[in-house]
Coordinates of C-alpha atoms and ligand atoms in Angstrom, one line a residue:
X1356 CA 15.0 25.5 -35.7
X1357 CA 16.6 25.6 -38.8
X1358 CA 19.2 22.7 -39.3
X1359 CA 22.2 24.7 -39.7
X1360 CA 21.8 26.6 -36.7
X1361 CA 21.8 23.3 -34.6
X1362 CA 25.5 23.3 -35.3
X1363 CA 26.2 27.1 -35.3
X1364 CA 28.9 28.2 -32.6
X1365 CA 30.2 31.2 -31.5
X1366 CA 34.1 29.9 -32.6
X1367 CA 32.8 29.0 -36.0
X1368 CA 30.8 32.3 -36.5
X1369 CA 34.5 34.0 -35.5
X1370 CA 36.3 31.9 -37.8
X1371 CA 33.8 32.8 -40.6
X1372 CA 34.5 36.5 -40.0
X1373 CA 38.2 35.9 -40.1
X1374 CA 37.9 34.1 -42.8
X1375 CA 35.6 36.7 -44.9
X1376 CA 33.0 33.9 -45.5
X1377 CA 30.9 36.6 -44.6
X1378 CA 29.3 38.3 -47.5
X1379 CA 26.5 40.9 -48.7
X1380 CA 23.8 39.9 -50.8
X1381 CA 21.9 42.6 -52.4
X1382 CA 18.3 42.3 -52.9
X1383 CA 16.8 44.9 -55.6
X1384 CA 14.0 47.3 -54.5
X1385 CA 11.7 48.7 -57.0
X1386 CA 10.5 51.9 -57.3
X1387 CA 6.4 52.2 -57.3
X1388 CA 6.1 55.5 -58.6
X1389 CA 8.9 54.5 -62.3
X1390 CA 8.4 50.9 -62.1
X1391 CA 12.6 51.1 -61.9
X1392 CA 15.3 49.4 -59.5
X1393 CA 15.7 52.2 -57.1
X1394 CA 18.3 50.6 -54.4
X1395 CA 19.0 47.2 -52.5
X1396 CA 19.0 46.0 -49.5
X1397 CA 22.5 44.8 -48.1
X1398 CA 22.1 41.3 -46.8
X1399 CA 24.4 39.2 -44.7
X1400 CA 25.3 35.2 -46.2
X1401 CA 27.5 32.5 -44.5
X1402 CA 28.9 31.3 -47.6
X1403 CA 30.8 27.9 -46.7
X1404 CA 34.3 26.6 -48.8
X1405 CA 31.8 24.1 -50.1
X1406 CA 29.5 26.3 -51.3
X1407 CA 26.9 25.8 -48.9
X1408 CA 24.8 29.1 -48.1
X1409 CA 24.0 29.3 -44.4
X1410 CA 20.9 32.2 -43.8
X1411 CA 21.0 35.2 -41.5
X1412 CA 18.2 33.1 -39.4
X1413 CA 20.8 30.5 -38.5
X1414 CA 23.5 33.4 -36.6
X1415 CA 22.4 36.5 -36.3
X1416 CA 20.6 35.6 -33.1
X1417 CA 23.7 33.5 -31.2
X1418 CA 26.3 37.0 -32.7
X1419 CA 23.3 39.0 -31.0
X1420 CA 23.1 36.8 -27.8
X1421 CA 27.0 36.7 -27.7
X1422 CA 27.5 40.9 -28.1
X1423 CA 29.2 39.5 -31.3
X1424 CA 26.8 41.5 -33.6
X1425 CA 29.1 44.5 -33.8
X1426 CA 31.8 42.9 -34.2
X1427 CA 30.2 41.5 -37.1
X1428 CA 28.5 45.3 -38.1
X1429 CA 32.3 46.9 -37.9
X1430 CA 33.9 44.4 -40.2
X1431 CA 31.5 44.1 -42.7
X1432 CA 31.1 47.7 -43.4
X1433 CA 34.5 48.6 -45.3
X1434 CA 33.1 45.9 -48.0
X1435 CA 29.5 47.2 -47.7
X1436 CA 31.4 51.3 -48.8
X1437 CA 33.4 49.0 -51.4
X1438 CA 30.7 47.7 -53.2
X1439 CA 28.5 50.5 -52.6
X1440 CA 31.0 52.4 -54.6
X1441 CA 31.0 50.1 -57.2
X1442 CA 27.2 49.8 -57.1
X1443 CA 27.2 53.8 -57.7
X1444 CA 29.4 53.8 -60.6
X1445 CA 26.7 51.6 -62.4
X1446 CA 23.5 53.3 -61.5
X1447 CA 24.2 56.7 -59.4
X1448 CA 20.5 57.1 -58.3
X1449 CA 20.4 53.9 -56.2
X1450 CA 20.0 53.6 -52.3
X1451 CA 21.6 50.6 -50.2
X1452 CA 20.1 49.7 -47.0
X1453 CA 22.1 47.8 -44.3
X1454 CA 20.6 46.3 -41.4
X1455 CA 22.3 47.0 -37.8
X1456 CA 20.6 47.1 -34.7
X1457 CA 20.9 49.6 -31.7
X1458 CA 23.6 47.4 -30.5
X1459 CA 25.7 48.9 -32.7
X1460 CA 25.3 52.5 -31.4
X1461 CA 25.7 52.3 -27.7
X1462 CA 29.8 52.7 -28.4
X1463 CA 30.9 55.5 -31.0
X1464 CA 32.5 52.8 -33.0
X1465 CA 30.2 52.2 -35.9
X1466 CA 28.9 56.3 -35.9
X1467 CA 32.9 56.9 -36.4
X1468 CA 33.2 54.4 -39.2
X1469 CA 30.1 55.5 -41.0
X1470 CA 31.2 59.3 -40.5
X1471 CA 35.0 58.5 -41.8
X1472 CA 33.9 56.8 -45.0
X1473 CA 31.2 59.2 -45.7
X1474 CA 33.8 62.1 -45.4
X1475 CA 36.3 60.4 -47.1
X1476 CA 34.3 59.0 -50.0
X1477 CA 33.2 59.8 -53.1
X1478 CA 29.4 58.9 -52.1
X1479 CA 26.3 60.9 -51.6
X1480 CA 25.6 59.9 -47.7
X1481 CA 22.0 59.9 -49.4
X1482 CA 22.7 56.7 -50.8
X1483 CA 23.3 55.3 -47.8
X1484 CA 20.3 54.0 -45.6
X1485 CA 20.3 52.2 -42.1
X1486 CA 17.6 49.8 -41.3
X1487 CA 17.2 49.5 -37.6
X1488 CA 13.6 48.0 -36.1
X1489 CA 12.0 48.9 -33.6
X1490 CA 12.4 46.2 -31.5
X1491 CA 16.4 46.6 -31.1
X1492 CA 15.8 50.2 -30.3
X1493 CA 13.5 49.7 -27.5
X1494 CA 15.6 46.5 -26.0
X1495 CA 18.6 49.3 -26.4
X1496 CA 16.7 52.6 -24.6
X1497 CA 19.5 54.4 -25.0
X1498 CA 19.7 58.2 -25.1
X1499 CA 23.1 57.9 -26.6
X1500 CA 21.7 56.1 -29.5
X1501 CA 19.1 58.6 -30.7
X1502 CA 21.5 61.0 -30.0
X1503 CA 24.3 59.3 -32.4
X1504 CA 21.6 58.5 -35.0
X1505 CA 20.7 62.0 -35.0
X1506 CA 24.4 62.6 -36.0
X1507 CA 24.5 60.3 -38.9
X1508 CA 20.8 61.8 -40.4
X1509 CA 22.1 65.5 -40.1
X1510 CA 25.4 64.2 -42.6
X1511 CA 22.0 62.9 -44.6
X1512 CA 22.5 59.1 -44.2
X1513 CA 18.2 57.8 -44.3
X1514 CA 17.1 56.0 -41.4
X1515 CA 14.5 52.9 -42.4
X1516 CA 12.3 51.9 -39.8
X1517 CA 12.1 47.5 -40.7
X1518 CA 9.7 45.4 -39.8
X1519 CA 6.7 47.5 -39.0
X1520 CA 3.7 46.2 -38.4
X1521 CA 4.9 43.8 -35.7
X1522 CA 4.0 44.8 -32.9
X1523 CA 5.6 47.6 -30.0
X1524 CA 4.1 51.0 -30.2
X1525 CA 5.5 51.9 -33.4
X1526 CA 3.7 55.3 -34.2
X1527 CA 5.1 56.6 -30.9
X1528 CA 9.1 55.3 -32.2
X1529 CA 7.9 56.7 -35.1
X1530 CA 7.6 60.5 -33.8
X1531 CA 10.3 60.2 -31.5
X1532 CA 12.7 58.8 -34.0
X1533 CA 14.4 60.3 -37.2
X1534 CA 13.1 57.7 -39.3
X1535 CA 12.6 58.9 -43.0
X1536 CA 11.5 55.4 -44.2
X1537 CA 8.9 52.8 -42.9
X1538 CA 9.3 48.7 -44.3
X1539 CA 6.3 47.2 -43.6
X1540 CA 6.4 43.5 -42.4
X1541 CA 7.1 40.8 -45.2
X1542 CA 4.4 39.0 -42.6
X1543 CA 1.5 41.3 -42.5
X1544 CA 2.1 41.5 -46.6
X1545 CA 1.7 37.7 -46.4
X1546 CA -1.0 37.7 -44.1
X1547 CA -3.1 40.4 -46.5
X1548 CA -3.9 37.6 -49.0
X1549 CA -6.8 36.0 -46.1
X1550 CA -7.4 38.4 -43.5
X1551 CA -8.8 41.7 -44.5
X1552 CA -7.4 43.1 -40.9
X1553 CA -4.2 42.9 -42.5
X1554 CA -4.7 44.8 -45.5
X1555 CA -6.6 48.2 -43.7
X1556 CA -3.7 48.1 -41.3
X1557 CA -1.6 48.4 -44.7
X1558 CA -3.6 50.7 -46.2
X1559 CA -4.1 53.0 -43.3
X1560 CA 0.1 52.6 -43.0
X1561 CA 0.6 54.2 -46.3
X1562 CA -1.6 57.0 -45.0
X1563 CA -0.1 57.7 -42.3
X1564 CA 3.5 57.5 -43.9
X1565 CA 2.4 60.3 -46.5
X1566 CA 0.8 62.0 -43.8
X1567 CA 4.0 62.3 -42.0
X1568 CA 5.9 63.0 -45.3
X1569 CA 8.1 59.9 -45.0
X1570 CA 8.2 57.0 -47.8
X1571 CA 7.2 53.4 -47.5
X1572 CA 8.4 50.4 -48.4
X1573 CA 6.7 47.2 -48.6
X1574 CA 8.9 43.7 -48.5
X1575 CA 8.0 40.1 -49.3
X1576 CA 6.1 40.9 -52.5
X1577 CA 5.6 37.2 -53.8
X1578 CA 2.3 37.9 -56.7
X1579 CA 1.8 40.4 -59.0
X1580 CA -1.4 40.8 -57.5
X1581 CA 0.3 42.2 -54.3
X1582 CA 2.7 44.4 -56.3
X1583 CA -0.7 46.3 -58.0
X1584 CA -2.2 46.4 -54.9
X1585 CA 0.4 48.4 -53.3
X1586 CA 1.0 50.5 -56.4
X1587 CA -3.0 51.7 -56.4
X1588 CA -2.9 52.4 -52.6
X1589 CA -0.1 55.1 -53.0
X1590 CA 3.3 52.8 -51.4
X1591 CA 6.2 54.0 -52.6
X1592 CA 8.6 51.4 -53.2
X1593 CA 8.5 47.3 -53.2
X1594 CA 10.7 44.3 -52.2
X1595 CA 10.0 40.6 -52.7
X1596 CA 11.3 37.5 -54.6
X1597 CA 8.5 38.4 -57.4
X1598 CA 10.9 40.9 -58.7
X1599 CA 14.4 39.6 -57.7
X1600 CA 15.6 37.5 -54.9
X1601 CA 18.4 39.0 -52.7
X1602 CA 21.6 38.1 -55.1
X1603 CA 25.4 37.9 -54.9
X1604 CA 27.4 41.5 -56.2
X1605 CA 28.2 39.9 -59.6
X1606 CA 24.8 39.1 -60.2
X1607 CA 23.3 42.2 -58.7
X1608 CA 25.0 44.2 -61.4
X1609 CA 24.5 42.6 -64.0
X1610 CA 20.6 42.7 -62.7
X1611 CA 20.7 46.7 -63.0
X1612 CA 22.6 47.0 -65.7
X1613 CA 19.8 45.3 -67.5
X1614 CA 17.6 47.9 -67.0
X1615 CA 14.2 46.0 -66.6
X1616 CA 10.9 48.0 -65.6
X1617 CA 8.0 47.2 -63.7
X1618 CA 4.9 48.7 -63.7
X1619 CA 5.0 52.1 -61.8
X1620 CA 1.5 53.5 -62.0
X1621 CA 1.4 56.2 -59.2
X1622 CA -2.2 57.3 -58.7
X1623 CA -2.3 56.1 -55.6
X1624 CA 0.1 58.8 -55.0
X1625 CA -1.9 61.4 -56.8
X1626 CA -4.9 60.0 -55.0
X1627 CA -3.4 61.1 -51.8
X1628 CA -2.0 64.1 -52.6
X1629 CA -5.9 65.1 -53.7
X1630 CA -7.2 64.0 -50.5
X1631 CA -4.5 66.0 -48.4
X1632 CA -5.7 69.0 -50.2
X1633 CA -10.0 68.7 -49.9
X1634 CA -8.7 68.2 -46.0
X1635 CA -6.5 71.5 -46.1
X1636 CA -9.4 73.2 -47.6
X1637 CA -12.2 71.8 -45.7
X1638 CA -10.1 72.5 -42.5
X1639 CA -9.8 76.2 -43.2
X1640 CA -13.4 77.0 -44.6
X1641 CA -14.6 75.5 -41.7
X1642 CA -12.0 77.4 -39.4
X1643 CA -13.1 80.8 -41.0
X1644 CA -16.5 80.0 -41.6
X1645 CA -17.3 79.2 -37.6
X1646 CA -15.5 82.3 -36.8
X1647 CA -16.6 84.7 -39.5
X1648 CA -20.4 83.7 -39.4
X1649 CA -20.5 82.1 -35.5
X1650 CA -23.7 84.3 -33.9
X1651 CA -23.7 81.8 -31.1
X1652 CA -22.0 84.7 -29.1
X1653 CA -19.4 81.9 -27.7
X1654 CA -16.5 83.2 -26.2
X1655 CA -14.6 80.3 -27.2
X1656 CA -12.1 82.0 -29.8
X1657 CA -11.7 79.5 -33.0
X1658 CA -7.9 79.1 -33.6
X1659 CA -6.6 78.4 -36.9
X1660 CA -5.0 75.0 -37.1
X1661 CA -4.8 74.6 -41.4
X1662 CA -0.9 75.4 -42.7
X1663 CA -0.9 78.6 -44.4
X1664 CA 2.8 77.8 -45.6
X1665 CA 2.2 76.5 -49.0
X1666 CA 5.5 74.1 -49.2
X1667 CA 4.9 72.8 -45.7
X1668 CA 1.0 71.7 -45.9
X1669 CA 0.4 68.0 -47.1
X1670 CA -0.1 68.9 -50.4
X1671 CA 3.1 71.3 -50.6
X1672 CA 5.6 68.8 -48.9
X1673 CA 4.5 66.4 -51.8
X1674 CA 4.7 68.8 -54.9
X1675 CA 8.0 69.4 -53.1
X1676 CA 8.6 65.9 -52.5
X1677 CA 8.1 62.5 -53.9
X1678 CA 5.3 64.6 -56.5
X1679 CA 9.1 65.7 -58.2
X1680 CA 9.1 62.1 -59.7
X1681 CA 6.0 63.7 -62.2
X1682 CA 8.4 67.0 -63.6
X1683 CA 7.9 67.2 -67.1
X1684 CA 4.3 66.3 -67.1
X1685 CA 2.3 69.2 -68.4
X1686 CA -0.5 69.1 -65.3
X1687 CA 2.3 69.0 -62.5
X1688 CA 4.7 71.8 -63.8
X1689 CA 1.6 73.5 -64.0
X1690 CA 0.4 72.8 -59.9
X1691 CA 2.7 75.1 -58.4
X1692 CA 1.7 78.4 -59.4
X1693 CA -2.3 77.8 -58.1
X1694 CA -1.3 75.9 -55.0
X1695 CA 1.1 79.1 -54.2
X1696 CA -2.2 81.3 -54.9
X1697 CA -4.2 79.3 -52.9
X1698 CA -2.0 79.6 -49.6
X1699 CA -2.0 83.4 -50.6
X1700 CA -6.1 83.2 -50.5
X1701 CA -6.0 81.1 -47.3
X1702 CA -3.6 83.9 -45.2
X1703 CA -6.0 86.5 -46.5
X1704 CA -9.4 84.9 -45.4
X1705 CA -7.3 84.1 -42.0
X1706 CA -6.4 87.9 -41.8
X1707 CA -10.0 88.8 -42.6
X1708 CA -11.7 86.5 -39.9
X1709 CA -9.4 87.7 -37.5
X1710 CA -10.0 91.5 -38.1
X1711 CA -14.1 90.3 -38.4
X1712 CA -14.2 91.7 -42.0
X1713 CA -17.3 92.1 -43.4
X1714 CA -19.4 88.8 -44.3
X1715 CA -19.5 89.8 -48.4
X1716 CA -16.0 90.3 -48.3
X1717 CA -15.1 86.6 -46.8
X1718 CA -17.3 85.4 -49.8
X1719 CA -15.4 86.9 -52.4
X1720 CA -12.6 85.3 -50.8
X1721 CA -14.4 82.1 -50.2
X1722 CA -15.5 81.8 -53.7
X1723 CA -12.2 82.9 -54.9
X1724 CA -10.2 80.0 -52.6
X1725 CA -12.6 77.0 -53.5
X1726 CA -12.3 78.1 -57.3
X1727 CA -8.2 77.6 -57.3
X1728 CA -9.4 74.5 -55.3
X1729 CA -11.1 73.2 -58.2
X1730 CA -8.5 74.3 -60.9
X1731 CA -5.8 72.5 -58.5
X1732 CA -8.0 69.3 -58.2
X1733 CA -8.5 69.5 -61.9
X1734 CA -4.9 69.5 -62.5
X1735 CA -4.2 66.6 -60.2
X1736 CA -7.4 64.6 -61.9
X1737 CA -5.2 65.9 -65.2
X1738 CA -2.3 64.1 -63.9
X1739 CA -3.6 61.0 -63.0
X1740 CA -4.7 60.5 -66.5
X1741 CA -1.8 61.4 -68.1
X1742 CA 1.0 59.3 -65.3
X1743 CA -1.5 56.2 -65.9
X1744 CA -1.5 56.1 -69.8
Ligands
LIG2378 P1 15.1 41.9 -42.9 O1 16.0 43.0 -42.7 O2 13.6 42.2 -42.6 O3 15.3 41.4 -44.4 C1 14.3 41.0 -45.3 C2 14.3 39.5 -45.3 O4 13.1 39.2 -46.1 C3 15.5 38.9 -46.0 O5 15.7 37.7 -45.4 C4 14.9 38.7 -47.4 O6 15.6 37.7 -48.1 C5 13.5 38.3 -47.1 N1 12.6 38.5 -48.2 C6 12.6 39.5 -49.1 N2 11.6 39.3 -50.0 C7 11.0 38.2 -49.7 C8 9.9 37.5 -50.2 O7 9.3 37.9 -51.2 N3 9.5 36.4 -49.6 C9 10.1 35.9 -48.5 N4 9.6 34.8 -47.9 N5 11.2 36.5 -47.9 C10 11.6 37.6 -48.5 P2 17.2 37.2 -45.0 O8 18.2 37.7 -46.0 O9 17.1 35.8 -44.7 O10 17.4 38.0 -43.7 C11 16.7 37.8 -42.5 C12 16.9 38.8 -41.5 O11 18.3 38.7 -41.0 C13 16.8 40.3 -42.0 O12 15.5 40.6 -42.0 C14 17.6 41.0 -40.9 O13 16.8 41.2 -39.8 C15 18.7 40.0 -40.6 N6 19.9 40.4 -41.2 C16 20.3 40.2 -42.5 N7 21.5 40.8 -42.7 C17 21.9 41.4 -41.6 C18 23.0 42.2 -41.1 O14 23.9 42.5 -41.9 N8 23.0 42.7 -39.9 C19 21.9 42.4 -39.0 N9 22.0 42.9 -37.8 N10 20.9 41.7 -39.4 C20 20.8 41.2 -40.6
LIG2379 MG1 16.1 44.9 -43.3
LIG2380 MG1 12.3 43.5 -42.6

């Protein structure tokens, strides 16, 4: 136990409230794919008349144990739009992350406050995210809650999911949820420096986040080492006390005023975005090719599973997606006129197999779909070289 929290009430927490020793620090997040500041996460410091700096550790637990967390929520937030507000004036592309837990939705109070200021302010609710983990949703269970999250995402506040990776069946939260954003565990990032376990269940994470067209953020980057790492495997945005430590308001302006860069090398992006596509192709050549050219006289008819919508297939969600961050290079402006093509291809062979066209004419088509393949996957290999140099 941590020492202040042997001395922690409930009365002093109150008095703290009252007395606005409550304040936000804001720790910087760093985009992976420019190597810029691309938001902050909002978090909550005791700060004593003396100076001393008492950790969220040391009363977050006793205001959640005490149903005092909301309290807490609802009184901090009018600061959290003020210096949002401010924070936006300095840098208008940043996002800042609160944490709240499901708590905080089981009575309309917060979902009112969050929907007053974003109608009555002068912010972008897409500069606003929530951070909620997965554990406070299932203690909470709540219908109402989804339901009142749902609210806030359709007025286009992002929902983070935090702390993934420990534990609780988050894939299934995952689909059921609106989240937009997964934060890995600053633990399993810790843990990936001796036990190889830890970094596949990271790498397959960032997978499956691109695979389910959300982003990922990783926190507790400590080494450069760890900060490459995550760049090359395709995350999309990092948090740790290698780049910046969670500061005070003053100090985390004058932070992105300064305008500092990392590096942002995004091939691991690219990288993906490649693989999505030889699956997309592989799936519907294999599709056609079982029906077109089956002779086993099956009955079984072969349904077509591959998305013949060119901007909602892996590949297409990213050109139309996080891919944006590489407009202005020369091989990506010039990705969305073959990929178009290509869908145009794949609805025809799908319309031939189904219609049992002749086998030469489902090899022109063939031939013609895995040659745009090869010009798309040359354009990508293209991009790579030019977003790494
Ligand atoms: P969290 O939301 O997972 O926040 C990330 C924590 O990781 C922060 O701890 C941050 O300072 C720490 N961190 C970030 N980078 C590094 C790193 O490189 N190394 C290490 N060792 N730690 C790093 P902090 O500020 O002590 O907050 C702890 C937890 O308290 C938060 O975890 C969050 O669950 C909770 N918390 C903080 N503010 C609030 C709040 O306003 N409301 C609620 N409900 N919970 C809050
Ligand atoms: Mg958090
Ligand atoms: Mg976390």
């Amino acid at each position: 136990m941590n020492e202040d929290s042997k001395t922690i009430t409930l009365p002093a927490l109150e008095s703290a409230l009252a007395n606005d020793r409550l304040v936000y620090y804001y720790q910087p997040k760093i985009s992976l794919v420019t190597g810029k500041p691309s938001g902050a996460e909002a978090l909550l410091r005791w700060v004593e008349p003396d100076g001393t700096i008492i950790p969220p550790a040391a009363f977050i637990p006793l205001a959640e144990e005490a149903g005092f967390i909301t309290h807490i929520a609802r009184a901090m937030f009018p600061k959290l739009i003020a210096d949002l507000l401010i924070i936006n004036d300095v840098n208008d592309s940043l996002v800042v992350s609160f944490n709240l837990t499901a708590q905080d939705f089981e009575s309309s109070e917060m979902t009112d406050l969050i929907r007053g200021a974003i109608l009555s302010s002068q912010f972008d609710p897409a500069r606003l995210q929530i951070e909620l983990t997965e554990a406070s949703i299932i203690d909470s269970g709540k219908p109402v809650v989804r339901e009142r999250l749902q609210n806030l995402v359709d007025m286009g506040v992002t929902l983070a999911m935090d702390d993934f990776g420990t534990g609780y069946s988050s894939i299934d939260t995952l689909s059921q949820w609106p989240f937009k954003v997964i934060k890995l565990d600053r633990d399993m990032i810790r843990r990936m420096n001796d036990c190889p376990k830890s970094t596949a269940i990271v790498q397959s994470s960032i997978r499956m986040a691109h695979a389910l067209g959300i982003s990922i953020i990783a926190e507790g980057i400590e080494t450069s080492e760890i900060y490459d790492f995550l760049m090359q495997e395709g995350c999309t945005e990092a948090q740790g006390y290698w780049m910046a430590k969670p500061l005070p308001m003053a100090e985390f302006l004058g932070f992105i005023k300064k305008d500092q860069r990392w590096s942002g090398l995004p091939v691991g992006l690219i990288h993906i975005a490649q693989l999505d596509h030889i699956h997309w192709r592989k799936t519907i050549i294999d599709q056609v090719v079982n029906r077109s050219f089956d002779n086993s006289g099956s009955s079984q008819v072969q349904r077509f599973t591959a998305e013949l919508d060119h901007t909602k297939c892996r590949l297409g969600r990213w050109i139309f997606g996080l891919g944006k961050e590489f407009k202005g290079h020369e091989a990506f402006d010039q990705l969305e006129e073959p990929h178009h093509r290509l869908h145009e291809i794949g609805k025809e062979l799908v319309a031939a197999a189904e219609r049992n066209a002749p086998h030469a004419e489902m090899a022109v088509l063939l031939r013609e779909l895995t040659r745009t393949s090869s010009l798309l996957l040359s354009l990508l290999q293209e991009l790579e070289n030019q977003a790494a140099f």
